[in-house]
Coordinates of C-alpha atoms and ligand atoms in Angstrom, one line a residue:
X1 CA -3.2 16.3 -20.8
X2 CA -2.7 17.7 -17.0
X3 CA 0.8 18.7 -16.2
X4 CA 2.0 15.3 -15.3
X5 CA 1.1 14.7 -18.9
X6 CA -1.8 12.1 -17.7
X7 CA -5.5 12.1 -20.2
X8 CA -7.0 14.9 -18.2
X9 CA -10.3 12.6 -17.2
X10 CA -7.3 10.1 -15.6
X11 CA -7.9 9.8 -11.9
X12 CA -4.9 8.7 -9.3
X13 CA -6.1 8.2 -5.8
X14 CA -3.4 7.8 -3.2
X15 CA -4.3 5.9 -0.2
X16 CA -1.4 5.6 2.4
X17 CA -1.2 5.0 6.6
X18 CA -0.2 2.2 8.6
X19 CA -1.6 -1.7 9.0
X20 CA -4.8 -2.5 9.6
X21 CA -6.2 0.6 8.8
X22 CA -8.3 -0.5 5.7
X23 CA -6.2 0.4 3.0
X24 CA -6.9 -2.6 1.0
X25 CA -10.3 -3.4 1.9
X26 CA -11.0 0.6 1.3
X27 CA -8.8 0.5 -2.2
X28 CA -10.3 -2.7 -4.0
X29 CA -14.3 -1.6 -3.0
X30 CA -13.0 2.0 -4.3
X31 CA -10.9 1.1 -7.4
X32 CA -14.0 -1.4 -8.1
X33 CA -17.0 1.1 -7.9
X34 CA -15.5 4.1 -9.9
X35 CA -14.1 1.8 -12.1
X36 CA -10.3 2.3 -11.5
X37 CA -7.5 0.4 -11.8
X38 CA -5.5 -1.5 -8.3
X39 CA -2.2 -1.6 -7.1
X40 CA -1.1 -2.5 -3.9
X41 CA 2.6 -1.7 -3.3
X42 CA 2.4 -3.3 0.0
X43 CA 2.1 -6.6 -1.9
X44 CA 5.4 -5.2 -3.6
X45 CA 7.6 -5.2 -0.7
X46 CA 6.4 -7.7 0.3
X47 CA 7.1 -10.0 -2.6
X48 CA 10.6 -8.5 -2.7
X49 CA 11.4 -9.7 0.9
X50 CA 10.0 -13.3 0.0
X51 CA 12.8 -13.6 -3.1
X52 CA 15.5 -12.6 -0.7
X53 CA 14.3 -14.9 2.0
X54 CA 13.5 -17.3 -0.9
X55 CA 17.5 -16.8 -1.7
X56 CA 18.9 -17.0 1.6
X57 CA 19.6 -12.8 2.2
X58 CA 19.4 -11.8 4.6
X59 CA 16.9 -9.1 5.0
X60 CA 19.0 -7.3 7.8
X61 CA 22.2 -7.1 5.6
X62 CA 21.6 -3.8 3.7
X63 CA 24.4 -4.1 0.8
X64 CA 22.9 -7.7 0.4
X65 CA 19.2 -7.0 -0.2
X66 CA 20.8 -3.6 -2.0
X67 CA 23.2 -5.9 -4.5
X68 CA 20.2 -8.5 -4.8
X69 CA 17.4 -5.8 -5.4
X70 CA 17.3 -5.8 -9.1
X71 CA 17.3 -9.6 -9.9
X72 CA 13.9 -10.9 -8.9
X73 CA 11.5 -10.0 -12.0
X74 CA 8.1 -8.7 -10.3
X75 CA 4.7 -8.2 -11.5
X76 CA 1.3 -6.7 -10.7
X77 CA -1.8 -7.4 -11.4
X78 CA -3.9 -4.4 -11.1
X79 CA -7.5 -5.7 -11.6
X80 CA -9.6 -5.0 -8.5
X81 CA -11.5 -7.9 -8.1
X82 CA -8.7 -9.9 -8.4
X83 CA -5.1 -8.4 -8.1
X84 CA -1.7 -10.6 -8.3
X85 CA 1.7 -10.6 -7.5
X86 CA 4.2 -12.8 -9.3
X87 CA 8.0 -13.2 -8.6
X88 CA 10.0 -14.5 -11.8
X89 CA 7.2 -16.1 -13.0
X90 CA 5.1 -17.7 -10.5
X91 CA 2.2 -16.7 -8.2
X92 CA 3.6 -15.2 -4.8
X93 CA 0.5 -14.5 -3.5
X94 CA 0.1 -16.4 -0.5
X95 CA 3.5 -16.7 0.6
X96 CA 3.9 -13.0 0.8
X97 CA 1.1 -12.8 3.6
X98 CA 3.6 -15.4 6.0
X99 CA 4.8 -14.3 9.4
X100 CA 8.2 -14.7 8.5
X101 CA 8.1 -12.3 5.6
X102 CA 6.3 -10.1 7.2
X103 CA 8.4 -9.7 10.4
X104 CA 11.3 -9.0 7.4
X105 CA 9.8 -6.5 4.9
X106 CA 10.1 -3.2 7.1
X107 CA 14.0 -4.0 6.5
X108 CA 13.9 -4.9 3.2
X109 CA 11.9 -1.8 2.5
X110 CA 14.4 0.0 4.3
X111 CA 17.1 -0.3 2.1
X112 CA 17.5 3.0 -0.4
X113 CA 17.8 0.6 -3.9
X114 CA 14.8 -1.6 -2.7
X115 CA 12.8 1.6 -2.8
X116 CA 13.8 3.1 -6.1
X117 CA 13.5 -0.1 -7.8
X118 CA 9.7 -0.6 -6.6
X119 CA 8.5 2.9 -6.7
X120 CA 9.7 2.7 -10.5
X121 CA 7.7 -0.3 -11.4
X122 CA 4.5 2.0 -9.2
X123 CA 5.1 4.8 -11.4
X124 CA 4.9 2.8 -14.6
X125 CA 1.4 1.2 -13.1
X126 CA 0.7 4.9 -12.9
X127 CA 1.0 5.6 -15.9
X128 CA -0.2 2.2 -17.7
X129 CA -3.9 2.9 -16.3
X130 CA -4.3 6.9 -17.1
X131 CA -6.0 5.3 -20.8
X132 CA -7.8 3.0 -18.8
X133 CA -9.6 5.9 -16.5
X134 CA -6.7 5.9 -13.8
X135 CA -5.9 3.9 -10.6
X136 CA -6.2 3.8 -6.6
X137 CA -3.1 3.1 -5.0
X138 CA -2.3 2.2 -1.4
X139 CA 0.7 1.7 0.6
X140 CA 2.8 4.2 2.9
X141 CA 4.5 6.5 0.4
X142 CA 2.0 7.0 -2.4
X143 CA 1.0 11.0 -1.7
X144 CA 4.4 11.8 -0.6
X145 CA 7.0 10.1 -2.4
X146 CA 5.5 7.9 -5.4
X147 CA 2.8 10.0 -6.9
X148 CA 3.2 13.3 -5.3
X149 CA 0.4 15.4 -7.6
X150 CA -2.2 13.1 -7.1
X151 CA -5.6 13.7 -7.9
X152 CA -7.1 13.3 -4.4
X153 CA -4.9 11.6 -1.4
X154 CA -6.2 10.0 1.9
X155 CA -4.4 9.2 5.1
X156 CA -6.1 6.3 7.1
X157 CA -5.5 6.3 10.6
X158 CA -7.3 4.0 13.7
X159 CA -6.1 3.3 16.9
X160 CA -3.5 0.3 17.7
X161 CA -6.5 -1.8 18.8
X162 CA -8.7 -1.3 16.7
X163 CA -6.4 -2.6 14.0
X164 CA -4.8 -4.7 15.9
X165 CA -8.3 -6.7 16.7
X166 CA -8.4 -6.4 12.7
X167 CA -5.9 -8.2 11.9
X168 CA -6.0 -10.3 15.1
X169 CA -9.7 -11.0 13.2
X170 CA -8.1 -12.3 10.1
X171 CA -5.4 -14.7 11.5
X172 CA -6.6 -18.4 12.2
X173 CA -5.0 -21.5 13.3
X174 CA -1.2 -21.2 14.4
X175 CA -1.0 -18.0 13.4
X176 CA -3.4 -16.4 15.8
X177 CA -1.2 -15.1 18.3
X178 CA -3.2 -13.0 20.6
X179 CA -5.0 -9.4 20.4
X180 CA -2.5 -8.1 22.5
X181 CA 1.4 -10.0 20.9
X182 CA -0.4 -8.6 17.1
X183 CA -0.7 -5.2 18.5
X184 CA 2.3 -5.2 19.7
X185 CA 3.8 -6.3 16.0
X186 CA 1.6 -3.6 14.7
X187 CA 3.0 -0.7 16.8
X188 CA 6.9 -2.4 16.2
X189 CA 6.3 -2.1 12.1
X190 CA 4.7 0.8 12.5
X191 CA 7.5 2.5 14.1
X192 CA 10.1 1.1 11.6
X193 CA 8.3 2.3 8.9
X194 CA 7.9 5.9 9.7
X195 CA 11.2 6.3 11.3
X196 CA 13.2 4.8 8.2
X197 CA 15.6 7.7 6.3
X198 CA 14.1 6.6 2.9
X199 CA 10.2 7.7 2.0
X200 CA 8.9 7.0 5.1
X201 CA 5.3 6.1 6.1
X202 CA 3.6 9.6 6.2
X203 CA 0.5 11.6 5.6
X204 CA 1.3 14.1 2.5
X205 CA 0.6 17.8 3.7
X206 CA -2.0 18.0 0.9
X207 CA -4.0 14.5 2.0
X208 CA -7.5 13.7 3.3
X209 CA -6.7 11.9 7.0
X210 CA -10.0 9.7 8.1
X211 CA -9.7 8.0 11.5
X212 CA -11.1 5.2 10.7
X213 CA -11.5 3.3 14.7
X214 CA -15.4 3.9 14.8
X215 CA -16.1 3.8 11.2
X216 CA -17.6 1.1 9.5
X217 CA -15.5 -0.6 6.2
X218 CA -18.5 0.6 4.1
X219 CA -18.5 3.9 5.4
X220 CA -14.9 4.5 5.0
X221 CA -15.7 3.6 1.3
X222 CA -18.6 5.6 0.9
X223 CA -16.4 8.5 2.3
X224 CA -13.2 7.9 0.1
X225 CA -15.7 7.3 -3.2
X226 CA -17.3 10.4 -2.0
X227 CA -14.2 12.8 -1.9
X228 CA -13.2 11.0 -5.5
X229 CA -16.2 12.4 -7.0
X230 CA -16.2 15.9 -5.5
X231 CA -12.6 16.7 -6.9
X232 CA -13.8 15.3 -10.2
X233 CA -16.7 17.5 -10.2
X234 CA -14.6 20.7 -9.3
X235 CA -11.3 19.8 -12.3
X236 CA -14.6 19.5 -14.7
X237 CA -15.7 22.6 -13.9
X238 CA -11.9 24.1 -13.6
Ligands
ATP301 N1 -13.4 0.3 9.2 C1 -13.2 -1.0 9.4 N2 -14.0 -1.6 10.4 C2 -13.9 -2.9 10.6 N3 -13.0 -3.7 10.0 C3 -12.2 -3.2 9.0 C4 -12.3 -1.8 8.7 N4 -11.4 -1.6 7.7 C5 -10.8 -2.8 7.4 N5 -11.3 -3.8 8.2 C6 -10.9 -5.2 8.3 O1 -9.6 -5.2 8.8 C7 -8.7 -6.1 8.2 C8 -7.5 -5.4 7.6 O2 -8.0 -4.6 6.6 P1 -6.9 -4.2 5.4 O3 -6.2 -5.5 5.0 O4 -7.7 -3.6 4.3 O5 -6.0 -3.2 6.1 P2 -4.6 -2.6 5.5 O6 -4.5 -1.2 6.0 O7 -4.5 -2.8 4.0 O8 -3.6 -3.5 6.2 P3 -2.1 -3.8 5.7 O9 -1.4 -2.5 5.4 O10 -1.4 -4.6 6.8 O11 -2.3 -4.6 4.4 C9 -9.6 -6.8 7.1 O12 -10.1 -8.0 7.7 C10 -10.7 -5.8 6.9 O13 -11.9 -6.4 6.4
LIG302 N1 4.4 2.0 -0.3 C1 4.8 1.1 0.6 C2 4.1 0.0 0.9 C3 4.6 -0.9 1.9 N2 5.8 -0.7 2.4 C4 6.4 -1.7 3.3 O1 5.8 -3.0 3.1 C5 5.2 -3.5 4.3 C6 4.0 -4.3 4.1 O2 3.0 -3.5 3.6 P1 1.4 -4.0 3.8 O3 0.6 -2.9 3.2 O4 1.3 -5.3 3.1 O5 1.2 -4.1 5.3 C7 5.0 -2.2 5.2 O6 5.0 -2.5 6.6 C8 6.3 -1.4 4.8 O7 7.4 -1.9 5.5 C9 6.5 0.4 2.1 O8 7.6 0.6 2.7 N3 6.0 1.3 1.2

């Protein structure tokens, strides 16, 4: 066992920084080629601020999301190839992607018992995949806040347009809005995230940051898998 009490083989990769970087893109291939478990806490959040929508609270009354917090039941599904998110039973996993709950969840995440609720239900993810060889784990707190003695942490990073034309890449139909309104929407969640009182988005002293504007997705991948093996290599010979 290492001192987190983790099989000494089990690997955690934290993979934090803001949207449109790549974290999920980078995570799944990751998780996926070393053979890890997934969990995206992002989907989390996110799922949390579609029950209180879902409820009518509203997401910028603190002591209302903070008295709701612990009543929608949430699961994960941490396979790779094909993760989930449920809320009280039922699939949430399109929903959770919708403008409205995503111009909500910086708030939601805001809110003190929101956090210590989800980053609970993280840790026990944590800990559920050390037998199965560990787990890669994305979202904005991971290396500071959720699993702090991580066995290798990254920070991904690109320029507001280059993930803003990312996203602006994935949005179709009524919901393309414009390179230029999505970076703008970028930037604003950005800025609540990392100036939030509670965990906010931040690169851990201790983590890997790889600016990822001019990279490729695969090379990003190939750099991340890389830096996974190298720390395994040096515990094994520790
Ligand atoms: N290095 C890259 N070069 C080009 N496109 C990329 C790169 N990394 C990711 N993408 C694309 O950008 C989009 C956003 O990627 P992804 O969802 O992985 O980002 P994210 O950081 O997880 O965003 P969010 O935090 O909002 O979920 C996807 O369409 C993905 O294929
Ligand atoms: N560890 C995390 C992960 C996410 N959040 C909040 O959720 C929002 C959505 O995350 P995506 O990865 O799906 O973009 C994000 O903007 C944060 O407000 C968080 O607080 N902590």
């Amino acid at each position: 066992m290492d001192t987190a009490g983790r099989p000494r083989d089990a690997v955690v990769v934290a993979i934090d920084g803001p949207s449109g970087t790549g974290k999920s893109s980078t995570s799944r291939a990751v998780a996926t080629e070393l053979g890890l478990r997934y969990l995206d806490t992002g989907a989390m959040y996110r799922a949390m601020t579609w029950w209180m929508l879902a409820n009518q609270i509203d997401p910028g009354d603190p002591v209302a999301v903070a008295t709701a917090s612990g009543k929608p039941v949430l699961l994960s599904g941490t396979d790779p190839l094909a993760p989930t998110i449920s809320v009280d039973g039922a699939d949430v996993s399109g929903p959770i992607r919708s403008e409205e709950v995503t111009a909500a969840v910086s708030a939601v995440s805001a809110v003190p018992e929101v956090r210590s609720r989800l980053v609970e239900l993280q840790r026990a993810a944590v800990a559920a995949a050390a037998s199965a060889g560990g787990i890669v784990v994305e979202g904005r707190d991971i290396g500071t806040t959720v699993v702090p003695d991580a066995t290798v942490k990254i920070y991904l990073n690109a320029s507001p347009e280059a993930r803003a034309a990312r996203r602006n890449g994935e949005l179709t139909g009524a919901r393309a809005v414009g390179v230029e309104a999505t970076r703008e929407a970028l930037v604003r969640r950005d800025a609540a995230d990392s100036g939030r009182k509670v965990s906010p988005l931040a690169k851990a002293e201790d983590a890997v940051e790889i600016d990822t504007t001019d990279l490729t997705l695969d090379q990003v991948i190939e750099a991340v898998v890389g830096l996974v093996e190298r720390r395994r290599r040096e515990r094994n010979l520790g």
